[in-house]
């Protein structure tokens, strides 16, 4: 049963956390490109919303260029991937706890640190990354550099958890 739980845990981590990490990392540069397109469009005509083209109170105008709609569509898709897979990602710690319980390592220091880092990564995603993405999509001013920084922090936390899960310092399970 342990091997099954571990397999589900690892597959869930790859399929749920991976897309969030990639989509969240792609969002800030895509937002910068969309803001640049919006600034260029603003020189020709008033931009809808406060920043991104075709976003916010004005919604897309008939005069929006295909590039404006593509840039905004890309951002909406990346944000949706982040939101949906963040919810799906709840499966990862659920199966992680089940696996750890089966292995009898719930009290191990490496696992406790991993759990804390996982909780911190979830907090960074829910409290910093997703709200900043939403603000940009709503046309509110939000610094893309800060979003890139917190997204990098989110990814670094997951990298640390991955290393701890593989190396398991001090583990005597041999598994």
mmCIF file of C-alpha atoms in Angstrom:
data_model
loop_
_atom_site.group_PDB
_atom_site.id
_atom_site.type_symbol
_atom_site.label_atom_id
_atom_site.label_comp_id
_atom_site.label_asym_id
_atom_site.label_seq_id
_atom_site.Cartn_x
_atom_site.Cartn_y
_atom_site.Cartn_z
ATOM 1 C CA UNK A 1 0.000 0.000 0.000
ATOM 2 C CA UNK A 2 2.904 2.345 0.737
ATOM 3 C CA UNK A 3 4.216 2.132 -2.815
ATOM 4 C CA UNK A 4 0.769 2.870 -4.234
ATOM 5 C CA UNK A 5 0.297 5.903 -1.971
ATOM 6 C CA UNK A 6 3.792 7.153 -2.762
ATOM 7 C CA UNK A 7 3.188 6.744 -6.503
ATOM 8 C CA UNK A 8 -0.091 8.675 -6.318
ATOM 9 C CA UNK A 9 1.583 11.367 -4.204
ATOM 10 C CA UNK A 10 4.459 11.814 -6.671
ATOM 11 C CA UNK A 11 2.219 11.716 -9.766
ATOM 12 C CA UNK A 12 -0.162 14.222 -8.158
ATOM 13 C CA UNK A 13 2.763 16.508 -7.334
ATOM 14 C CA UNK A 14 4.024 16.400 -10.909
ATOM 15 C CA UNK A 15 0.605 16.868 -12.512
ATOM 16 C CA UNK A 16 -0.792 19.429 -10.052
ATOM 17 C CA UNK A 17 2.137 21.509 -8.820
ATOM 18 C CA UNK A 18 4.097 21.472 -12.086
ATOM 19 C CA UNK A 19 1.463 23.353 -14.124
ATOM 20 C CA UNK A 20 1.026 25.966 -11.372
ATOM 21 C CA UNK A 21 4.786 26.530 -11.197
ATOM 22 C CA UNK A 22 5.098 26.886 -14.972
ATOM 23 C CA UNK A 23 1.969 29.002 -15.526
ATOM 24 C CA UNK A 24 2.757 31.280 -12.575
ATOM 25 C CA UNK A 25 6.293 31.767 -13.914
ATOM 26 C CA UNK A 26 4.989 32.602 -17.389
ATOM 27 C CA UNK A 27 2.471 35.153 -16.089
ATOM 28 C CA UNK A 28 4.771 38.098 -15.173
ATOM 29 C CA UNK A 29 6.593 38.274 -18.544
ATOM 30 C CA UNK A 30 3.281 37.801 -20.365
ATOM 31 C CA UNK A 31 1.806 40.637 -18.280
ATOM 32 C CA UNK A 32 4.751 42.888 -19.140
ATOM 33 C CA UNK A 33 4.219 42.154 -22.851
ATOM 34 C CA UNK A 34 0.476 42.798 -22.515
ATOM 35 C CA UNK A 35 1.125 46.076 -20.692
ATOM 36 C CA UNK A 36 3.525 47.104 -23.475
ATOM 37 C CA UNK A 37 0.868 46.291 -26.092
ATOM 38 C CA UNK A 38 -1.636 48.284 -24.028
ATOM 39 C CA UNK A 39 0.755 51.246 -23.825
ATOM 40 C CA UNK A 40 1.237 51.152 -27.594
ATOM 41 C CA UNK A 41 -2.514 50.930 -28.085
ATOM 42 C CA UNK A 42 -2.994 53.783 -25.605
ATOM 43 C CA UNK A 43 -0.968 56.045 -27.886
ATOM 44 C CA UNK A 44 -3.495 55.329 -30.665
ATOM 45 C CA UNK A 45 -6.698 55.220 -28.618
ATOM 46 C CA UNK A 46 -7.766 55.161 -24.961
ATOM 47 C CA UNK A 47 -7.028 51.809 -23.353
ATOM 48 C CA UNK A 48 -9.794 49.885 -21.624
ATOM 49 C CA UNK A 49 -9.141 49.524 -17.901
ATOM 50 C CA UNK A 50 -6.171 51.015 -16.127
ATOM 51 C CA UNK A 51 -3.461 48.882 -17.651
ATOM 52 C CA UNK A 52 -4.032 45.794 -19.711
ATOM 53 C CA UNK A 53 -5.750 46.095 -23.071
ATOM 54 C CA UNK A 54 -9.343 44.908 -23.133
ATOM 55 C CA UNK A 55 -9.461 44.366 -19.374
ATOM 56 C CA UNK A 56 -11.393 46.025 -16.647
ATOM 57 C CA UNK A 57 -14.374 48.332 -16.635
ATOM 58 C CA UNK A 58 -14.289 49.090 -20.382
ATOM 59 C CA UNK A 59 -13.862 45.457 -21.546
ATOM 60 C CA UNK A 60 -12.718 44.860 -25.128
ATOM 61 C CA UNK A 61 -13.588 47.525 -27.664
ATOM 62 C CA UNK A 62 -14.251 46.833 -31.320
ATOM 63 C CA UNK A 63 -11.028 48.748 -31.983
ATOM 64 C CA UNK A 64 -8.806 46.384 -29.965
ATOM 65 C CA UNK A 65 -6.194 44.734 -32.108
ATOM 66 C CA UNK A 66 -5.846 40.952 -32.275
ATOM 67 C CA UNK A 67 -2.535 41.348 -30.408
ATOM 68 C CA UNK A 68 -4.362 42.998 -27.501
ATOM 69 C CA UNK A 69 -6.906 40.175 -27.290
ATOM 70 C CA UNK A 70 -4.177 37.518 -27.611
ATOM 71 C CA UNK A 71 -2.116 39.049 -24.808
ATOM 72 C CA UNK A 72 -5.107 39.319 -22.505
ATOM 73 C CA UNK A 73 -6.327 35.838 -23.445
ATOM 74 C CA UNK A 74 -2.917 34.407 -22.596
ATOM 75 C CA UNK A 75 -2.999 36.055 -19.170
ATOM 76 C CA UNK A 76 -6.510 34.813 -18.475
ATOM 77 C CA UNK A 77 -5.498 31.269 -19.434
ATOM 78 C CA UNK A 78 -2.352 31.322 -17.272
ATOM 79 C CA UNK A 79 -4.339 32.657 -14.315
ATOM 80 C CA UNK A 80 -7.011 30.004 -14.765
ATOM 81 C CA UNK A 81 -4.359 27.267 -14.858
ATOM 82 C CA UNK A 82 -2.912 28.628 -11.603
ATOM 83 C CA UNK A 83 -6.317 28.773 -9.893
ATOM 84 C CA UNK A 84 -7.600 25.380 -11.026
ATOM 85 C CA UNK A 85 -4.395 23.450 -10.411
ATOM 86 C CA UNK A 86 -3.945 25.129 -7.020
ATOM 87 C CA UNK A 87 -7.221 23.509 -5.971
ATOM 88 C CA UNK A 88 -6.230 20.173 -7.544
ATOM 89 C CA UNK A 89 -2.894 20.455 -5.716
ATOM 90 C CA UNK A 90 -4.642 19.824 -2.388
ATOM 91 C CA UNK A 91 -4.428 16.133 -3.329
ATOM 92 C CA UNK A 92 -0.622 16.254 -2.981
ATOM 93 C CA UNK A 93 -0.419 16.816 0.794
ATOM 94 C CA UNK A 94 -3.419 14.521 1.370
ATOM 95 C CA UNK A 95 -1.597 11.602 -0.227
ATOM 96 C CA UNK A 96 1.655 12.810 1.315
ATOM 97 C CA UNK A 97 0.209 12.501 4.812
ATOM 98 C CA UNK A 98 -1.233 9.074 3.967
ATOM 99 C CA UNK A 99 2.141 7.922 2.646
ATOM 100 C CA UNK A 100 4.036 9.299 5.652
ATOM 101 C CA UNK A 101 1.592 7.641 8.016
ATOM 102 C CA UNK A 102 2.021 4.284 6.243
ATOM 103 C CA UNK A 103 5.810 4.670 6.399
ATOM 104 C CA UNK A 104 5.733 5.713 10.064
ATOM 105 C CA UNK A 105 7.686 8.917 9.491
ATOM 106 C CA UNK A 106 5.131 11.559 10.516
ATOM 107 C CA UNK A 107 7.419 12.789 13.303
ATOM 108 C CA UNK A 108 10.592 12.991 11.204
ATOM 109 C CA UNK A 109 12.276 16.381 11.075
ATOM 110 C CA UNK A 110 12.669 16.345 7.276
ATOM 111 C CA UNK A 111 8.953 15.705 6.889
ATOM 112 C CA UNK A 112 7.933 18.390 9.380
ATOM 113 C CA UNK A 113 10.128 20.922 7.555
ATOM 114 C CA UNK A 114 8.625 19.781 4.237
ATOM 115 C CA UNK A 115 5.111 20.238 5.604
ATOM 116 C CA UNK A 116 5.968 23.739 6.846
ATOM 117 C CA UNK A 117 7.507 24.683 3.480
ATOM 118 C CA UNK A 118 4.484 23.263 1.642
ATOM 119 C CA UNK A 119 2.141 25.331 3.817
ATOM 120 C CA UNK A 120 4.289 28.419 3.194
ATOM 121 C CA UNK A 121 4.253 27.768 -0.568
ATOM 122 C CA UNK A 122 0.459 27.456 -0.489
ATOM 123 C CA UNK A 123 0.230 30.694 1.487
ATOM 124 C CA UNK A 124 2.479 32.524 -1.004
ATOM 125 C CA UNK A 125 0.338 31.264 -3.884
ATOM 126 C CA UNK A 126 -3.021 32.086 -2.302
ATOM 127 C CA UNK A 127 -2.080 35.356 -0.572
ATOM 128 C CA UNK A 128 0.417 36.892 -3.004
ATOM 129 C CA UNK A 129 0.576 35.294 -6.453
ATOM 130 C CA UNK A 130 -3.107 34.755 -7.283
ATOM 131 C CA UNK A 131 -4.289 38.160 -5.948
ATOM 132 C CA UNK A 132 -1.571 39.981 -7.936
ATOM 133 C CA UNK A 133 -2.559 38.101 -11.079
ATOM 134 C CA UNK A 134 -6.217 38.946 -10.466
ATOM 135 C CA UNK A 135 -5.385 42.630 -9.917
ATOM 136 C CA UNK A 136 -3.524 42.789 -13.227
ATOM 137 C CA UNK A 137 -6.392 41.064 -15.022
ATOM 138 C CA UNK A 138 -8.848 43.544 -13.533
ATOM 139 C CA UNK A 139 -6.770 46.402 -14.881
ATOM 140 C CA UNK A 140 -5.539 47.515 -11.469
ATOM 141 C CA UNK A 141 -1.935 48.629 -11.238
ATOM 142 C CA UNK A 142 0.253 45.869 -9.836
ATOM 143 C CA UNK A 143 4.038 45.678 -10.129
ATOM 144 C CA UNK A 144 4.994 42.754 -12.361
ATOM 145 C CA UNK A 145 8.498 42.679 -10.830
ATOM 146 C CA UNK A 146 7.014 41.959 -7.391
ATOM 147 C CA UNK A 147 4.765 39.290 -8.895
ATOM 148 C CA UNK A 148 7.813 37.699 -10.547
ATOM 149 C CA UNK A 149 9.645 37.775 -7.204
ATOM 150 C CA UNK A 150 6.883 36.088 -5.201
ATOM 151 C CA UNK A 151 6.362 33.566 -7.994
ATOM 152 C CA UNK A 152 10.073 32.757 -7.808
ATOM 153 C CA UNK A 153 9.742 32.352 -4.043
ATOM 154 C CA UNK A 154 6.810 29.974 -4.566
ATOM 155 C CA UNK A 155 8.897 27.899 -6.972
ATOM 156 C CA UNK A 156 11.941 27.899 -4.687
ATOM 157 C CA UNK A 157 9.816 26.635 -1.804
ATOM 158 C CA UNK A 158 8.585 23.751 -3.951
ATOM 159 C CA UNK A 159 12.130 22.996 -5.081
ATOM 160 C CA UNK A 160 13.215 22.820 -1.434
ATOM 161 C CA UNK A 161 10.314 20.480 -0.620
ATOM 162 C CA UNK A 162 11.266 18.270 -3.563
ATOM 163 C CA UNK A 163 14.882 18.047 -2.400
ATOM 164 C CA UNK A 164 13.790 17.203 1.139
ATOM 165 C CA UNK A 165 11.447 14.507 -0.160
ATOM 166 C CA UNK A 166 14.229 12.904 -2.189
ATOM 167 C CA UNK A 167 17.177 13.288 0.210
ATOM 168 C CA UNK A 168 15.221 12.806 3.477
ATOM 169 C CA UNK A 169 18.081 13.854 5.757
ATOM 170 C CA UNK A 170 18.328 11.635 8.806
ATOM 171 C CA UNK A 171 15.822 9.113 7.471
ATOM 172 C CA UNK A 172 16.326 5.493 8.441
ATOM 173 C CA UNK A 173 13.451 4.033 6.381
ATOM 174 C CA UNK A 174 15.683 3.077 3.473
ATOM 175 C CA UNK A 175 12.732 3.459 1.113
#
